[in-house]
Amino acid sequence: MEIKPKSVFRRGAEDGAKFGIYLSMMFIFVALSTTLPLLGYLSTLMALAVPIYAFFTLRRGYIENGCFYTFSELWTYGIMLFACGALIMAVTIVAYTTWINPGFIYQQCQIAIEAYKSLNDPTATEIVSALEKVMEQNLLPTPTQLAGNLFSFSVFSGSILSIILAPIIRFFKPKDNGANNSFKQ
């Protein structure tokens, strides 16, 4: 196997671009799930698969670099993967909620109100009241605020996931059967 050394930042940006497409598709599926409920299930599966996607992406990058990344480099690579991917997703969210479906945030709030009303619970009634006040006072988040919040959440959760995955990936190094000395620097 040929070693392809790259900085964690470059590798994270390159792999993050692909991950951004994945995250963007997941958002689009969520957005369209009100009209096509099957897409809601698909987006849920995609969300559950994010740790698996991250593991295999980080592992592939680690192996392509000759298994020379330190713990902190592998963690940084994961943070870059999520930051670049989330940036692309954030742009998709802003574009969708600004130009394609400007009423998306309002519609989602309405859906939440109806869902909470159906619960017939005192806590749910308080939430309905709060959401209705937010809508009356025009305090719903803007597309940029929504995208920024989801970006921050993605990078934070990606950082936590990467700090968990980094030692696991470093512990299970690929076996070199002696026929290939490509892991020597």
Steps between C-alpha positions, in 0.01 A plus 500: 500500500630842408516763773335827405607743773280808534447745778199436719355829383520416132373146549220629725399761244500254210308233689280768657381605153365150442356493852335836434311350209389217730382744769330721242309204359398407854361853554317496166344165591385645834359806325309291246381242752178693565387416146686167462505330843738227377772765475462560874595139569788523255630818665479331841707209370748746354527679835557171680768410245705817559726336763561206265571738210739698719677186624566362152602840361742570785637146484555518124685832540706359786603197295569707185734712711693187602346484850724788610235740630526565871189503717471878477554499122230237455267699724575818304435312177159402636422856605595624152287228342197617695574873467536488122203265461283714727600814309367351177185386680455852644519654153240247382272590791526873432434449129203272562338711772562829319424427134346156456261483798497833689215382725690190618581621853145625553358170370723298733384710795137438401567126479656508848200690640256245357708210631514646852128583496421136430682387817245651744769547763549809724865529402410466132238775543770733638722422203213570260438831674868595477523404133187698416644807676825459306303492174279797599801712591687401184788349698556190288864452401612635166645258243850618594436447872361152436800410284741646755344304784508175304859573394606552862319186613658294220853618574460452874348153472756410230779605733363280777454208260853545363655501846326166562593351161865613492636254759290217357635561150858527627467182707388277212783549250477305175702181490816510295589145401863587434459506122454873500729743680300805397425592861865585565592861455 
